[in-house]
Coordinates of C-alpha atoms (C1' of nucleotides) in Angstrom, one line a residue:
Chain N
X26 CA -3.7 3.4 32.0
X27 CA -7.7 4.4 32.0
X28 CA -9.8 1.4 31.6
X29 CA -13.3 1.4 29.6
X30 CA -15.0 0.7 33.0
X31 CA -12.7 4.0 34.2
X32 CA -13.5 6.4 31.6
X33 CA -17.3 5.5 32.1
X34 CA -17.5 5.5 27.7
X35 CA -20.5 7.2 26.8
X36 CA -22.5 4.7 24.6
X37 CA -24.6 5.8 21.6
X38 CA -28.8 6.0 22.7
X39 CA -29.6 7.7 19.7
X40 CA -33.0 7.1 18.6
X41 CA -33.6 6.9 14.5
X42 CA -35.7 10.1 15.1
X43 CA -32.7 12.3 16.6
X44 CA -30.0 11.0 14.1
X45 CA -33.0 12.5 11.3
X46 CA -33.1 15.4 12.9
X47 CA -29.7 15.8 12.6
X48 CA -28.8 14.5 9.5
X49 CA -31.8 17.1 8.0
X50 CA -31.1 19.7 10.0
X51 CA -27.6 20.5 11.6
X52 CA -24.5 18.5 10.6
X53 CA -24.6 19.0 6.7
X54 CA -21.4 19.8 4.6
X55 CA -20.5 20.4 1.1
X56 CA -18.8 17.3 -0.4
X57 CA -16.6 17.8 -3.6
X58 CA -14.5 15.4 -5.8
X59 CA -11.3 16.6 -7.1
X60 CA -9.8 14.0 -9.8
X61 CA -6.0 14.1 -10.3
X62 CA -6.0 12.9 -13.9
X63 CA -2.4 11.6 -15.4
X64 CA -1.3 11.4 -18.6
X65 CA 1.9 10.4 -20.1
X66 CA 3.2 11.9 -23.1
X67 CA 6.8 13.0 -24.6
X68 CA 8.4 10.8 -21.5
X69 CA 6.9 12.8 -19.3
X70 CA 4.2 12.3 -16.5
X71 CA 1.4 14.8 -16.8
X72 CA -1.6 16.0 -14.8
X73 CA -4.3 17.8 -16.3
X74 CA -4.7 21.6 -14.2
X75 CA -7.7 24.3 -15.1
X76 CA -7.1 27.9 -14.2
X77 CA -9.1 28.7 -11.6
X78 CA -11.8 30.9 -11.9
X79 CA -12.0 32.2 -8.7
X80 CA -10.5 35.9 -7.7
X81 CA -8.4 34.7 -4.8
X82 CA -7.1 32.4 -6.9
X83 CA -6.5 34.7 -10.1
X84 CA -4.1 32.8 -12.3
X85 CA -3.2 30.1 -10.8
X86 CA -4.0 26.4 -11.5
X87 CA -6.3 23.7 -9.7
X88 CA -7.4 19.8 -10.2
X89 CA -10.8 19.5 -11.8
X90 CA -13.4 18.9 -9.6
X91 CA -17.3 19.7 -9.1
X92 CA -19.6 19.7 -6.0
X93 CA -21.1 16.0 -5.2
X94 CA -25.2 16.2 -5.7
X95 CA -27.0 15.4 -2.8
X96 CA -28.6 11.9 -4.4
X97 CA -25.3 11.3 -6.7
X98 CA -23.2 7.7 -5.6
X99 CA -19.7 9.1 -4.6
X100 CA -18.0 7.3 -6.6
X101 CA -20.3 8.0 -9.4
X102 CA -19.9 11.9 -8.9
X103 CA -16.3 11.0 -9.9
X104 CA -16.5 9.6 -13.1
X105 CA -19.1 12.0 -14.2
X106 CA -16.2 14.7 -13.6
X107 CA -13.8 12.4 -15.8
X108 CA -16.8 12.1 -18.8
X109 CA -17.2 16.5 -18.7
X110 CA -13.7 17.2 -18.2
X111 CA -12.3 14.7 -20.8
X112 CA -15.3 12.7 -23.0
X113 CA -13.7 9.7 -21.5
X114 CA -15.8 7.0 -19.8
X115 CA -14.2 3.7 -19.0
X116 CA -10.8 4.8 -17.2
X117 CA -9.1 4.0 -14.6
X118 CA -10.3 5.8 -11.6
X119 CA -9.2 5.1 -7.5
X120 CA -10.4 7.0 -4.4
X121 CA -7.4 8.1 -3.3
X122 CA -8.1 10.1 -0.1
X123 CA -10.7 12.5 2.0
X124 CA -9.5 16.2 2.9
X125 CA -11.5 17.8 5.5
X126 CA -10.3 21.0 7.0
X127 CA -12.1 23.2 8.0
X128 CA -11.0 26.7 5.8
X129 CA -9.7 24.7 2.9
X130 CA -12.7 26.3 1.0
X131 CA -13.1 30.1 0.7
X132 CA -16.6 29.4 -0.5
X133 CA -17.2 28.2 2.7
X134 CA -17.0 24.7 4.4
X135 CA -16.2 22.3 1.5
X136 CA -14.8 18.1 2.5
X137 CA -13.1 16.9 -1.0
X138 CA -12.6 13.3 -1.9
X139 CA -9.5 12.8 -3.8
X140 CA -9.3 10.9 -7.1
X141 CA -7.0 9.3 -8.9
X142 CA -7.3 8.7 -12.7
X143 CA -5.2 7.9 -15.3
X144 CA -5.5 8.1 -19.1
X145 CA -3.9 8.0 -22.5
X146 CA -3.0 11.2 -23.4
X147 CA -3.0 10.3 -27.3
X148 CA -7.0 10.5 -26.7
X149 CA -6.2 14.3 -25.7
X150 CA -3.6 15.1 -28.3
X151 CA -5.4 18.3 -28.8
X152 CA -5.7 19.8 -24.9
X153 CA -3.0 22.6 -25.6
X154 CA -6.2 24.8 -28.2
X155 CA -7.6 25.0 -25.1
X156 CA -6.7 28.0 -22.8
X157 CA -8.6 26.7 -19.9
X158 CA -7.1 22.8 -19.3
X159 CA -3.3 22.2 -19.7
X160 CA -1.2 19.2 -19.3
X161 CA 1.5 19.8 -17.2
X162 CA 4.7 18.1 -16.4
X163 CA 4.8 16.7 -12.9
X164 CA 7.6 18.1 -12.4
X165 CA 6.2 21.6 -12.4
X166 CA 3.3 21.2 -10.5
X167 CA 3.8 24.6 -7.8
X168 CA 1.4 26.4 -5.7
X169 CA -1.8 25.0 -7.2
X170 CA -5.2 27.2 -5.4
X171 CA -6.5 25.7 -2.6
X172 CA -5.0 22.9 -0.9
X173 CA -4.7 21.5 -4.3
X174 CA -0.8 21.3 -4.0
X175 CA -1.6 18.7 -1.3
X176 CA -3.7 16.9 -2.4
X177 CA -1.9 16.6 -6.2
X178 CA 0.9 15.0 -4.0
X179 CA -0.6 12.4 -2.0
X180 CA -2.0 11.3 -5.5
X181 CA 1.3 11.1 -6.9
X182 CA 2.7 9.7 -3.9
X183 CA 0.0 7.2 -4.2
X184 CA 0.7 6.4 -7.6
X185 CA 4.5 6.0 -7.4
X186 CA 3.3 3.3 -5.0
X187 CA 0.4 2.0 -6.7
X188 CA 2.6 1.4 -9.7
X189 CA 5.3 -0.9 -8.4
X190 CA 2.7 -3.3 -7.0
X191 CA -0.4 -3.1 -9.9
X192 CA -0.2 -2.9 -14.0
X193 CA -1.3 0.1 -13.6
X194 CA 1.0 1.7 -16.0
X195 CA -0.6 0.4 -18.7
X196 CA -3.9 2.5 -19.0
X197 CA -1.3 5.6 -19.6
X198 CA 0.2 3.9 -22.9
X199 CA -1.2 3.1 -26.2
X200 CA -2.9 -0.9 -25.7
X201 CA 0.6 -2.1 -28.0
X202 CA 3.7 -0.2 -27.2
X203 CA 7.5 -1.1 -26.6
X204 CA 9.4 -2.0 -23.8
X205 CA 11.3 1.2 -24.4
X206 CA 8.3 3.5 -23.4
X207 CA 7.0 1.0 -20.8
X208 CA 10.5 1.4 -18.7
X209 CA 10.3 5.4 -19.9
X210 CA 6.9 5.5 -18.0
X211 CA 8.6 3.5 -15.3
X212 CA 10.9 5.8 -15.4
X213 CA 9.2 9.1 -15.4
X214 CA 6.9 8.2 -12.5
X215 CA 9.4 7.1 -10.2
X216 CA 11.8 9.4 -11.1
X217 CA 14.2 7.0 -11.8
X218 CA 16.6 5.2 -14.1
X219 CA 16.5 1.5 -14.4
X220 CA 19.1 -0.8 -16.2
X221 CA 17.7 -2.0 -19.6
X222 CA 18.5 -5.8 -19.2
X223 CA 17.3 -5.7 -15.8
X224 CA 13.8 -4.1 -16.4
X225 CA 13.7 -6.7 -19.6
X226 CA 14.6 -9.6 -17.3
X227 CA 11.9 -8.2 -14.8
X228 CA 8.7 -7.9 -17.1
X229 CA 9.4 -11.2 -19.1
X230 CA 10.3 -13.2 -16.6
X231 CA 6.5 -12.0 -15.1
X232 CA 5.3 -14.2 -19.1
X233 CA 2.6 -11.1 -18.6
X234 CA 3.3 -9.4 -22.1
X235 CA 2.2 -11.1 -25.1
X236 CA 4.1 -10.3 -28.4
X237 CA 1.5 -8.8 -31.2
X238 CA 4.0 -9.7 -34.2
X239 CA 4.6 -6.0 -35.2
X240 CA 7.4 -4.0 -34.6
X241 CA 7.6 0.4 -34.2
X242 CA 7.2 2.8 -37.2
X243 CA 8.7 5.6 -37.9
X244 CA 11.5 5.7 -35.8
X245 CA 14.7 6.5 -36.8
X246 CA 16.3 3.7 -35.4
X247 CA 15.8 0.2 -35.4
X248 CA 12.4 -0.4 -34.2
X249 CA 11.3 -2.4 -31.5
X250 CA 8.7 -5.2 -30.9
X251 CA 5.2 -3.6 -29.8
X252 CA 3.5 -5.9 -26.8
X253 CA 0.0 -6.0 -25.1
X254 CA -0.3 -6.8 -21.6
X255 CA -2.4 -9.5 -21.1
X256 CA -5.1 -8.6 -17.9
X257 CA -6.8 -11.5 -17.9
X258 CA -3.3 -13.9 -17.1
X259 CA -2.9 -11.1 -14.5
X260 CA -6.4 -11.2 -12.9
X261 CA -6.2 -15.1 -12.5
X262 CA -2.9 -15.3 -10.8
X263 CA -2.6 -12.5 -7.9
X264 CA -1.0 -13.7 -5.5
X265 CA -1.1 -13.3 -1.8
X266 CA 2.3 -11.5 -0.4
X267 CA 3.2 -12.4 3.2
X268 CA 6.5 -11.0 3.1
X269 CA 7.6 -8.2 5.5
X270 CA 9.7 -5.3 4.4
X271 CA 9.8 -1.9 6.2
Chain F
X122 CA -10.8 8.6 -30.0
X123 CA -12.8 11.4 -28.7
X124 CA -10.0 14.2 -28.8
X125 CA -11.0 17.8 -26.2
X126 CA -11.1 19.5 -29.4
X127 CA -14.0 17.4 -30.8
X128 CA -15.3 16.6 -27.4
X129 CA -16.4 20.4 -26.3
X130 CA -15.3 20.4 -22.7
X131 CA -17.6 22.5 -20.7
X132 CA -15.2 24.9 -18.9
X133 CA -15.5 26.1 -15.0
X134 CA -16.8 29.8 -15.1
X135 CA -19.0 29.5 -12.0
X136 CA -18.3 33.0 -9.9
X137 CA -17.5 32.8 -6.5
X138 CA -20.8 33.7 -5.7
X139 CA -22.3 31.0 -7.2
X140 CA -20.7 28.6 -5.9
X141 CA -21.1 30.1 -2.3
X142 CA -24.6 29.4 -3.3
X143 CA -24.0 26.4 -3.9
X144 CA -22.4 25.1 -1.1
X145 CA -24.7 27.4 1.6
X146 CA -27.9 25.9 0.0
X147 CA -27.8 22.8 -2.4
X148 CA -25.3 20.7 -2.3
X149 CA -24.5 19.8 1.5
X150 CA -24.6 16.2 2.9
X151 CA -24.5 15.0 6.3
X152 CA -21.0 13.7 6.6
X153 CA -19.7 10.9 9.5
X154 CA -16.6 9.0 10.4
X155 CA -17.0 4.9 11.5
X156 CA -13.5 3.7 13.6
X157 CA -12.3 0.2 13.1
X158 CA -10.5 0.0 15.9
X159 CA -8.1 -3.2 16.3
X160 CA -6.9 -4.7 19.3
X161 CA -4.7 -8.1 20.3
X162 CA -5.4 -10.0 22.8
X163 CA -4.8 -14.0 23.8
X164 CA -3.2 -13.9 20.4
X165 CA -6.3 -13.3 18.5
X166 CA -6.8 -10.0 16.3
X167 CA -9.9 -8.5 17.6
X168 CA -12.3 -5.2 16.8
X169 CA -13.9 -3.0 19.1
X170 CA -18.3 -3.5 18.1
X171 CA -21.6 -1.4 19.0
X172 CA -24.3 -2.9 19.1
X173 CA -26.7 -0.8 16.7
X174 CA -29.8 1.2 18.6
X175 CA -31.7 1.6 15.4
X176 CA -34.8 -0.7 15.1
X177 CA -33.8 -1.7 11.9
X178 CA -30.6 -3.3 13.0
X179 CA -31.9 -4.3 16.3
X180 CA -29.5 -6.0 18.0
X181 CA -26.7 -6.3 15.3
X182 CA -23.3 -5.0 15.6
X183 CA -21.4 -2.0 14.2
X184 CA -18.7 0.4 13.9
X185 CA -18.4 3.1 16.1
X186 CA -19.1 6.3 14.5
X187 CA -20.6 10.1 15.2
X188 CA -21.4 13.1 12.8
X189 CA -18.8 15.3 11.8
X190 CA -20.1 18.6 13.3
X191 CA -20.1 22.0 10.7
X192 CA -16.9 23.1 11.7
X193 CA -14.8 20.5 12.9
X194 CA -11.5 19.2 11.1
X195 CA -12.2 15.2 9.4
X196 CA -8.9 13.9 11.4
X197 CA -10.1 15.5 14.5
X198 CA -13.7 14.4 14.4
X199 CA -11.7 10.6 14.1
X200 CA -9.3 11.7 17.1
X201 CA -12.4 13.1 19.3
X202 CA -14.9 9.4 18.9
X203 CA -11.4 7.4 19.9
X204 CA -11.2 9.5 22.6
X205 CA -14.6 9.2 23.5
X206 CA -15.2 6.0 23.0
X207 CA -12.1 4.6 24.4
X208 CA -10.2 7.4 26.8
X209 CA -7.1 7.4 24.7
X210 CA -5.9 10.1 22.6
X211 CA -2.2 9.3 21.2
X212 CA -3.1 6.4 19.6
X213 CA -2.6 5.3 15.6
X214 CA -4.8 6.6 13.5
X215 CA -5.6 6.5 9.7
X216 CA -7.7 7.4 7.5
X217 CA -8.8 4.4 5.1
X218 CA -11.9 5.2 2.4
X219 CA -14.8 7.5 2.5
X220 CA -18.0 5.5 1.5
X221 CA -20.9 7.1 0.0
X222 CA -23.3 5.3 -1.6
X223 CA -26.9 7.1 -1.3
X224 CA -28.9 4.8 0.2
X225 CA -26.5 3.5 2.7
X226 CA -27.6 5.2 5.9
X227 CA -31.7 5.2 6.9
X228 CA -31.3 8.3 8.6
X229 CA -31.1 9.8 5.1
X230 CA -28.3 10.7 2.9
X231 CA -24.8 10.2 5.1
X232 CA -21.2 9.9 3.5
X233 CA -18.6 8.4 6.1
X234 CA -15.2 8.8 6.2
X235 CA -13.8 5.2 7.8
X236 CA -10.5 5.3 9.3
X237 CA -8.5 2.9 11.1
X238 CA -7.0 2.6 14.8
X239 CA -4.7 0.2 16.1
X240 CA -4.8 0.2 20.6
X241 CA -3.3 -1.7 23.0
X242 CA -6.0 -4.1 24.2
X243 CA -4.3 -4.0 27.8
X244 CA -5.4 -0.3 28.4
X245 CA -9.3 -1.8 28.0
X246 CA -9.2 -5.1 29.4
X247 CA -12.2 -4.7 31.6
X248 CA -14.3 -4.0 28.1
X249 CA -16.4 -7.2 28.7
X250 CA -18.1 -5.2 31.8
X251 CA -19.8 -3.3 29.4
X252 CA -22.8 -4.2 27.7
X253 CA -22.9 -2.3 24.5
X254 CA -19.1 -2.5 23.9
X255 CA -17.5 -5.7 22.6
X256 CA -14.1 -6.7 21.3
X257 CA -14.8 -9.1 18.7
X258 CA -12.9 -12.1 17.5
X259 CA -11.6 -10.4 13.6
X260 CA -12.1 -13.9 12.3
X261 CA -16.0 -13.9 13.6
X262 CA -17.3 -10.4 12.2
X263 CA -20.2 -10.7 9.8
X264 CA -23.7 -9.0 9.3
X265 CA -22.7 -6.0 10.8
X266 CA -25.6 -3.2 10.9
X267 CA -26.1 -0.3 7.7
X268 CA -22.9 -1.1 5.4
X269 CA -20.2 -2.0 8.4
X270 CA -19.5 -5.1 6.9
X271 CA -17.8 -3.9 3.9
X272 CA -16.2 -1.1 6.0
X273 CA -14.5 -3.7 8.1
X274 CA -13.6 -5.6 5.2
X275 CA -12.0 -2.8 3.6
X276 CA -10.1 -1.7 6.9
X277 CA -9.0 -5.2 7.5
X278 CA -7.5 -6.3 4.5
X279 CA -6.1 -2.8 4.6
X280 CA -4.2 -3.2 7.6
X281 CA -2.9 -7.1 6.6
X282 CA -1.3 -4.9 3.5
X283 CA 0.3 -2.4 6.0
X284 CA 1.6 -4.2 8.6
X285 CA 3.4 -5.7 6.0
X286 CA 5.6 -2.7 4.7
X287 CA 5.5 -0.3 8.2
X288 CA 5.9 -1.2 11.4
X289 CA 2.1 -1.0 12.8
X290 CA 2.1 -3.6 14.8
X291 CA 3.8 -2.6 18.0
X292 CA 0.8 -0.3 18.3
X293 CA -0.8 -3.4 19.1
X294 CA 2.1 -4.4 21.8
X295 CA 2.9 -3.8 24.9
X296 CA 6.1 -1.3 24.8
X297 CA 8.0 -4.2 25.7
X298 CA 7.3 -7.9 23.9
X299 CA 8.9 -10.8 23.1
X300 CA 9.4 -12.4 20.3
X301 CA 7.2 -15.1 20.2
X302 CA 4.1 -12.2 20.6
X303 CA 5.5 -10.5 18.0
X304 CA 5.1 -14.1 15.4
X305 CA 1.6 -14.9 17.4
X306 CA 0.5 -10.9 16.2
X307 CA 2.0 -11.4 12.5
X308 CA 0.0 -14.6 12.3
X309 CA -2.9 -13.6 13.5
X310 CA -3.3 -10.7 11.3
X311 CA -1.7 -12.3 8.2
X312 CA -3.7 -15.7 9.2
X313 CA -0.4 -17.6 8.3
X314 CA 2.1 -19.7 9.8
X315 CA 5.2 -18.6 9.8
X316 CA 9.2 -20.2 10.7
X317 CA 10.0 -19.2 14.3
X318 CA 13.6 -19.4 13.0
X319 CA 13.5 -17.6 9.6
X320 CA 11.1 -15.0 11.5
X321 CA 13.8 -13.9 14.2
X322 CA 16.1 -13.6 11.7
X323 CA 14.2 -11.3 9.4
X324 CA 13.8 -9.2 12.4
X325 CA 17.1 -9.1 14.0
X326 CA 18.2 -8.6 10.5
X327 CA 16.7 -5.0 10.3
X328 CA 18.0 -4.3 13.3
X329 CA 15.5 -2.5 14.7
X330 CA 15.0 -4.4 17.9
X331 CA 16.6 -2.9 21.2
X332 CA 17.3 -6.2 23.9
X333 CA 15.8 -4.8 27.2
X334 CA 17.6 -6.9 28.8
X335 CA 13.9 -8.1 31.0
X336 CA 12.8 -11.6 30.4
X337 CA 9.2 -12.7 30.6
X338 CA 7.6 -13.4 33.6
X339 CA 5.3 -15.8 34.8
X340 CA 5.1 -18.1 31.8
X341 CA 5.3 -22.1 32.9
X342 CA 8.1 -22.4 30.6
X343 CA 11.8 -21.3 29.9
X344 CA 11.1 -17.2 29.3
X345 CA 11.8 -14.9 25.8
X346 CA 13.9 -11.8 26.1
X347 CA 11.8 -8.8 26.2
X348 CA 12.3 -6.4 23.3
X349 CA 11.5 -2.5 22.6
X350 CA 11.1 -1.6 19.1
X351 CA 13.7 1.1 17.8
X352 CA 10.7 3.7 16.4
X353 CA 13.8 6.3 16.0
X354 CA 16.2 4.6 13.9
X355 CA 12.8 3.5 11.8
X356 CA 12.1 6.9 11.2
X357 CA 15.4 8.2 10.2
X358 CA 16.2 5.5 7.1
X359 CA 13.1 5.2 5.5
X360 CA 13.9 3.9 2.1
X361 CA 13.0 4.2 -1.3
X362 CA 11.8 1.1 -3.0
X363 CA 11.9 0.6 -6.7
X364 CA 11.3 -2.8 -7.5
X365 CA 8.4 -3.6 -9.6
X366 CA 6.3 -6.6 -7.6
X367 CA 3.1 -7.8 -9.1
Chain I
dC35 C1' 17.1 -32.9 43.6
dA36 C1' 16.3 -35.5 39.4
dT37 C1' 13.1 -35.7 35.7
dG38 C1' 9.9 -34.4 32.0
dA39 C1' 7.8 -30.8 29.3
dA40 C1' 8.0 -26.5 26.6
dT41 C1' 9.5 -22.9 24.8
dT42 C1' 13.7 -20.4 23.6
dG43 C1' 17.6 -19.7 21.2
dT44 C1' 20.9 -20.4 17.3
dG45 C1' 23.4 -22.1 12.0
dT46 C1' 23.8 -23.9 7.5
dA47 C1' 22.7 -25.3 3.1
dT48 C1' 20.0 -24.3 -1.1
dA49 C1' 16.7 -21.5 -3.9
dA50 C1' 15.4 -17.9 -5.9
dA51 C1' 15.8 -13.1 -6.8
dG52 C1' 18.2 -8.7 -7.8
dT53 C1' 22.1 -6.0 -9.7
dA54 C1' 26.4 -4.8 -12.3
dC55 C1' 28.1 -5.1 -17.4
dA56 C1' 29.4 -6.0 -22.6
dC57 C1' 28.7 -7.1 -27.1
dA58 C1' 26.8 -8.6 -31.2
dT59 C1' 22.1 -7.2 -34.2
dC60 C1' 19.5 -4.5 -36.8
dG61 C1' 17.3 -0.9 -39.7
dA62 C1' 17.7 4.3 -41.2
dT63 C1' 20.1 7.3 -43.3
dA64 C1' 24.0 9.3 -45.6
Chain O
dT298 C1' 28.7 1.0 -48.1
dA299 C1' 29.8 2.9 -43.7
dT300 C1' 28.5 5.3 -39.7
dC301 C1' 24.9 6.1 -36.3
dG302 C1' 21.8 5.0 -32.7
dA303 C1' 19.1 2.2 -31.1
dT304 C1' 17.3 -2.8 -30.0
dG305 C1' 18.3 -7.6 -28.1
dT306 C1' 20.7 -11.3 -25.2
dG307 C1' 23.5 -13.9 -21.3
dT308 C1' 26.2 -14.6 -17.0
dA309 C1' 28.4 -13.9 -12.8
dC310 C1' 27.6 -12.5 -8.4
dT311 C1' 25.3 -10.5 -4.6
dT312 C1' 21.7 -10.9 -1.4
dT313 C1' 17.3 -12.3 0.1
dA314 C1' 14.6 -15.8 1.1
dT315 C1' 13.3 -20.6 2.4
dA316 C1' 13.4 -25.2 4.6
dC317 C1' 15.3 -27.6 8.2
dA318 C1' 17.6 -29.8 13.6
dC319 C1' 19.2 -29.8 17.8
dA320 C1' 21.1 -28.3 22.5
dA321 C1' 20.0 -25.4 25.8
dT322 C1' 16.9 -23.1 29.9
dT323 C1' 13.2 -22.5 32.8
dC324 C1' 8.9 -24.7 35.0
dA325 C1' 6.3 -28.0 37.4
dT326 C1' 6.4 -32.8 39.4
dG327 C1' 7.3 -36.6 42.3

DNA sequence: CATGAATTGTGTATAAAGTACACATCGATA
DNA sequence: TATCGATGTGTACTTTATACACAATTCATG
């Protein structure tokens, strides 16, 4: 039952000089970005991993990351890494969480900021050719280097939640997609099965899909219609939800 | 339409020594924590602010923050600041976002990790006595020092979202509370009005409130019953939601 | 101690959203 | 032209959200 009066809260009385001194000389820490890059291929949710080159983690997989430059904006660092690793620029990228246990990196104190990215894997079809980079099935990701397993788990959980609240999934699909592809995507990310009719009803009732008047090609059965997502319409009608649900 | 094969992705070939060198000598940045501490008093949502002591921000209010020590766990640093500023230990604390624009701090490059905390303001009734610390009405928070306005806005939005999905609000109330107090809290945080009967029905149907068999005292009208929140029951039944809503 | 003021406590009818479920249609293939 | 394997559609039922009104309790007052 301590009150502020009792606890004699120490107030902030540092001079700018003192702060500058601390900032410049004492408390400086290496900062990195780690990207959890998701893709969707063959009806599986995938994540892009690279083999760790550190002896300590010999042969184990890790996330794509790099140190942040002293003068570099943090978000910009994340975009830079994506650019360097995938050649892509205009992609979905979201900061998820910062991980800062003192012993998390063997090279010293490194605090890392995790970002989650969703990219269209079709643009990376040939990644199998690369020896060091690999698309992993998310259900098969384990024993990552550093604390990357925890970072991956956090980002995957975040993705599962966000995909239900925002139309992120379309970043993983081609511009034009069938409803079956869309449902496969949701089922893969949420690791669940959904009723096909109710799934369609739900998306049609949102009225955010544009019928392209095209149909699938090269499928060995009746082809489905192809749709585009109406991003403009979605942006215009973002609602403020005030239900309570827990 | 670049593929990985075309873009010649550079692979990670740094040795541990090279990384150590970068970590130790080159890319080190000051890291801080800033806490957005919410409280609830007189049916208003409040946030705890302190006057900035920097000349540049003379007289303007700022969040409570401090530099993270080189060897200090990031979460632990956030708890330390809360302890130092409020004397409280076992409180709700959640990391929200990391802010890292290069010019955000006048003393040099400082990246800050924002945390959101909810505390029972009753334990701080006497904060008015302090000159440097003050509980501000959230609707009256503007023109904060540094980039703290952006940080505050981000945390407030996060709170509004989280309170609808998780029972965080009870951290802001006394252990025993009336349904009217609970509703006032939700209305204050979400800045909305709710129907009293439907609000009660909703919470009773969740079956997470424990009737304490006590009633309010010192109210100038019919007193309401007091309830406790059943945290145990809530923990046991966390559900996996797989709807789609956007 | 009777009355008025303020707030608590409760129920029902309606609308909206979610869920479960079956059959006809189309195109490719043999 | 018959079969296979998808697509495409509708309806009944259940659950949840919303709108809305009146009686009961306590305190304050004269």
